[in-house]
Amino acid sequence: MIKEVEVSIYGAEQICASCVNLPSSKDTYEWLQAAIGRKFPDQKFSIHYYDIFHPPVDEEKNAFCKKIIEEDLFYPIVVIEGEIIGEGNPRLKTIYAEFEKYGYVSM
């Protein structure tokens, strides 16, 4: 059995100043959730959205939200199993490759 991968999307309602003309963070979250589900059907994964201006109680995720703001990182930021996989305009090919590293098989 493969490990259930955890995907975290960090972003905000307002679009990143450097990411004008790109989808919102929430739209990216919904798009990725659907795309990953289609690519790897019947293979469990968890995906969560975190608003960087309303951080969660979780200490680690809260600290990462602060880092995004302090370091002026482009958002949305896609994190898979604690590793940043994409910033601003994430690429599906990169995300799919990361899933395959964990044993997911595309259908």
PDB file of C-alpha atoms in Angstrom:
ATOM      1  CA  MET A   1       0.000   0.000   0.000  1.00  0.00           C
ATOM      2  CA  ILE A   2       1.313   3.435  -0.903  1.00  0.00           C
ATOM      3  CA  LYS A   3       1.628   6.287   1.572  1.00  0.00           C
ATOM      4  CA  GLU A   4      -1.257   8.771   1.434  1.00  0.00           C
ATOM      5  CA  VAL A   5       0.368  11.994   0.226  1.00  0.00           C
ATOM      6  CA  GLU A   6      -0.494  15.275   1.915  1.00  0.00           C
ATOM      7  CA  VAL A   7      -0.764  18.333  -0.330  1.00  0.00           C
ATOM      8  CA  SER A   8      -0.964  21.811   1.204  1.00  0.00           C
ATOM      9  CA  ILE A   9      -1.898  24.893  -0.786  1.00  0.00           C
ATOM     10  CA  TYR A  10      -0.970  28.218   0.826  1.00  0.00           C
ATOM     11  CA  GLY A  11      -2.445  31.416  -0.530  1.00  0.00           C
ATOM     12  CA  ALA A  12      -4.807  34.312   0.006  1.00  0.00           C
ATOM     13  CA  GLU A  13      -8.044  35.735  -1.343  1.00  0.00           C
ATOM     14  CA  GLN A  14      -6.167  38.606  -2.915  1.00  0.00           C
ATOM     15  CA  ILE A  15      -3.981  37.602  -5.830  1.00  0.00           C
ATOM     16  CA  CYS A  16      -0.218  37.909  -5.351  1.00  0.00           C
ATOM     17  CA  ALA A  17       1.009  41.224  -6.812  1.00  0.00           C
ATOM     18  CA  SER A  18       3.449  39.364  -9.060  1.00  0.00           C
ATOM     19  CA  CYS A  19       0.800  36.856 -10.139  1.00  0.00           C
ATOM     20  CA  VAL A  20      -1.732  39.140 -11.808  1.00  0.00           C
ATOM     21  CA  ASN A  21      -3.731  37.382 -14.563  1.00  0.00           C
ATOM     22  CA  LEU A  22      -3.294  34.000 -12.855  1.00  0.00           C
ATOM     23  CA  PRO A  23      -6.064  32.088 -11.052  1.00  0.00           C
ATOM     24  CA  SER A  24      -6.663  32.816  -7.376  1.00  0.00           C
ATOM     25  CA  SER A  25      -5.143  30.576  -4.723  1.00  0.00           C
ATOM     26  CA  LYS A  26      -8.536  29.060  -3.954  1.00  0.00           C
ATOM     27  CA  ASP A  27      -9.158  28.386  -7.667  1.00  0.00           C
ATOM     28  CA  THR A  28      -5.736  26.732  -7.897  1.00  0.00           C
ATOM     29  CA  TYR A  29      -6.576  24.552  -4.883  1.00  0.00           C
ATOM     30  CA  GLU A  30      -9.854  23.393  -6.465  1.00  0.00           C
ATOM     31  CA  TRP A  31      -8.192  22.857  -9.863  1.00  0.00           C
ATOM     32  CA  LEU A  32      -5.367  20.762  -8.357  1.00  0.00           C
ATOM     33  CA  GLN A  33      -7.761  18.699  -6.268  1.00  0.00           C
ATOM     34  CA  ALA A  34      -9.732  17.759  -9.393  1.00  0.00           C
ATOM     35  CA  ALA A  35      -6.668  17.255 -11.633  1.00  0.00           C
ATOM     36  CA  ILE A  36      -4.836  15.009  -9.158  1.00  0.00           C
ATOM     37  CA  GLY A  37      -8.013  12.991  -8.562  1.00  0.00           C
ATOM     38  CA  ARG A  38      -8.417  12.410 -12.314  1.00  0.00           C
ATOM     39  CA  LYS A  39      -4.762  11.509 -12.850  1.00  0.00           C
ATOM     40  CA  PHE A  40      -4.589   9.098  -9.902  1.00  0.00           C
ATOM     41  CA  PRO A  41      -8.150   7.730  -9.510  1.00  0.00           C
ATOM     42  CA  ASP A  42      -8.908   5.467  -6.556  1.00  0.00           C
ATOM     43  CA  GLN A  43      -5.595   6.453  -4.937  1.00  0.00           C
ATOM     44  CA  LYS A  44      -6.058   8.382  -1.711  1.00  0.00           C
ATOM     45  CA  PHE A  45      -4.399  11.712  -1.016  1.00  0.00           C
ATOM     46  CA  SER A  46      -5.273  14.645   1.213  1.00  0.00           C
ATOM     47  CA  ILE A  47      -5.283  18.246   0.063  1.00  0.00           C
ATOM     48  CA  HIS A  48      -5.780  21.308   2.261  1.00  0.00           C
ATOM     49  CA  TYR A  49      -5.976  25.028   1.631  1.00  0.00           C
ATOM     50  CA  TYR A  50      -4.469  27.515   4.119  1.00  0.00           C
ATOM     51  CA  ASP A  51      -5.063  31.252   3.950  1.00  0.00           C
ATOM     52  CA  ILE A  52      -1.756  32.922   4.833  1.00  0.00           C
ATOM     53  CA  PHE A  53      -3.536  35.923   6.372  1.00  0.00           C
ATOM     54  CA  HIS A  54      -5.728  33.664   8.542  1.00  0.00           C
ATOM     55  CA  PRO A  55      -3.231  30.951   9.499  1.00  0.00           C
ATOM     56  CA  PRO A  56      -4.286  27.685  11.114  1.00  0.00           C
ATOM     57  CA  VAL A  57      -3.697  26.850  14.762  1.00  0.00           C
ATOM     58  CA  ASP A  58      -1.125  24.217  13.746  1.00  0.00           C
ATOM     59  CA  GLU A  59       2.232  25.679  14.799  1.00  0.00           C
ATOM     60  CA  GLU A  60       4.226  24.387  11.812  1.00  0.00           C
ATOM     61  CA  LYS A  61       1.720  25.583   9.213  1.00  0.00           C
ATOM     62  CA  ASN A  62       1.290  28.899  11.006  1.00  0.00           C
ATOM     63  CA  ALA A  63       5.072  29.445  10.897  1.00  0.00           C
ATOM     64  CA  PHE A  64       5.116  28.671   7.170  1.00  0.00           C
ATOM     65  CA  CYS A  65       2.317  31.209   6.561  1.00  0.00           C
ATOM     66  CA  LYS A  66       4.414  33.860   8.345  1.00  0.00           C
ATOM     67  CA  LYS A  67       7.456  32.899   6.256  1.00  0.00           C
ATOM     68  CA  ILE A  68       5.483  33.385   3.028  1.00  0.00           C
ATOM     69  CA  ILE A  69       4.492  36.896   4.092  1.00  0.00           C
ATOM     70  CA  GLU A  70       7.905  37.878   5.498  1.00  0.00           C
ATOM     71  CA  GLU A  71       9.894  36.573   2.535  1.00  0.00           C
ATOM     72  CA  ASP A  72       7.411  37.873  -0.044  1.00  0.00           C
ATOM     73  CA  LEU A  73       7.056  34.470  -1.695  1.00  0.00           C
ATOM     74  CA  PHE A  74       4.752  34.093  -4.716  1.00  0.00           C
ATOM     75  CA  TYR A  75       1.516  32.354  -3.877  1.00  0.00           C
ATOM     76  CA  PRO A  76      -0.242  30.051  -4.153  1.00  0.00           C
ATOM     77  CA  ILE A  77       2.477  27.768  -2.899  1.00  0.00           C
ATOM     78  CA  VAL A  78       2.063  24.027  -3.347  1.00  0.00           C
ATOM     79  CA  VAL A  79       3.728  21.888  -0.680  1.00  0.00           C
ATOM     80  CA  ILE A  80       3.804  18.110  -0.918  1.00  0.00           C
ATOM     81  CA  GLU A  81       4.962  16.209   2.146  1.00  0.00           C
ATOM     82  CA  GLY A  82       6.709  19.308   3.504  1.00  0.00           C
ATOM     83  CA  GLU A  83       8.563  20.204   0.286  1.00  0.00           C
ATOM     84  CA  ILE A  84       7.740  23.249  -1.861  1.00  0.00           C
ATOM     85  CA  ILE A  85       6.810  21.942  -5.313  1.00  0.00           C
ATOM     86  CA  GLY A  86       5.427  25.086  -6.940  1.00  0.00           C
ATOM     87  CA  GLU A  87       5.054  28.845  -6.425  1.00  0.00           C
ATOM     88  CA  GLY A  88       2.727  31.270  -8.170  1.00  0.00           C
ATOM     89  CA  ASN A  89       1.736  29.184 -11.166  1.00  0.00           C
ATOM     90  CA  PRO A  90       2.294  25.516 -10.260  1.00  0.00           C
ATOM     91  CA  ARG A  91       2.924  23.018 -13.052  1.00  0.00           C
ATOM     92  CA  LEU A  92       0.892  19.820 -13.156  1.00  0.00           C
ATOM     93  CA  LYS A  93       3.774  17.854 -14.669  1.00  0.00           C
ATOM     94  CA  THR A  94       5.951  18.656 -11.629  1.00  0.00           C
ATOM     95  CA  ILE A  95       3.173  17.808  -9.186  1.00  0.00           C
ATOM     96  CA  TYR A  96       2.381  14.523 -10.945  1.00  0.00           C
ATOM     97  CA  ALA A  97       6.075  13.569 -10.921  1.00  0.00           C
ATOM     98  CA  GLU A  98       6.182  14.159  -7.175  1.00  0.00           C
ATOM     99  CA  PHE A  99       3.168  11.879  -6.661  1.00  0.00           C
ATOM    100  CA  GLU A 100       4.843   9.172  -8.740  1.00  0.00           C
ATOM    101  CA  LYS A 101       7.857   9.333  -6.406  1.00  0.00           C
ATOM    102  CA  TYR A 102       5.512   8.155  -3.648  1.00  0.00           C
ATOM    103  CA  GLY A 103       4.269   5.202  -5.694  1.00  0.00           C
ATOM    104  CA  TYR A 104       1.160   6.674  -7.300  1.00  0.00           C
ATOM    105  CA  VAL A 105       0.349   5.261 -10.727  1.00  0.00           C
ATOM    106  CA  SER A 106      -1.414   7.335 -13.371  1.00  0.00           C
ATOM    107  CA  MET A 107      -4.430   5.819 -15.059  1.00  0.00           C
TER     108      MET A 107
END
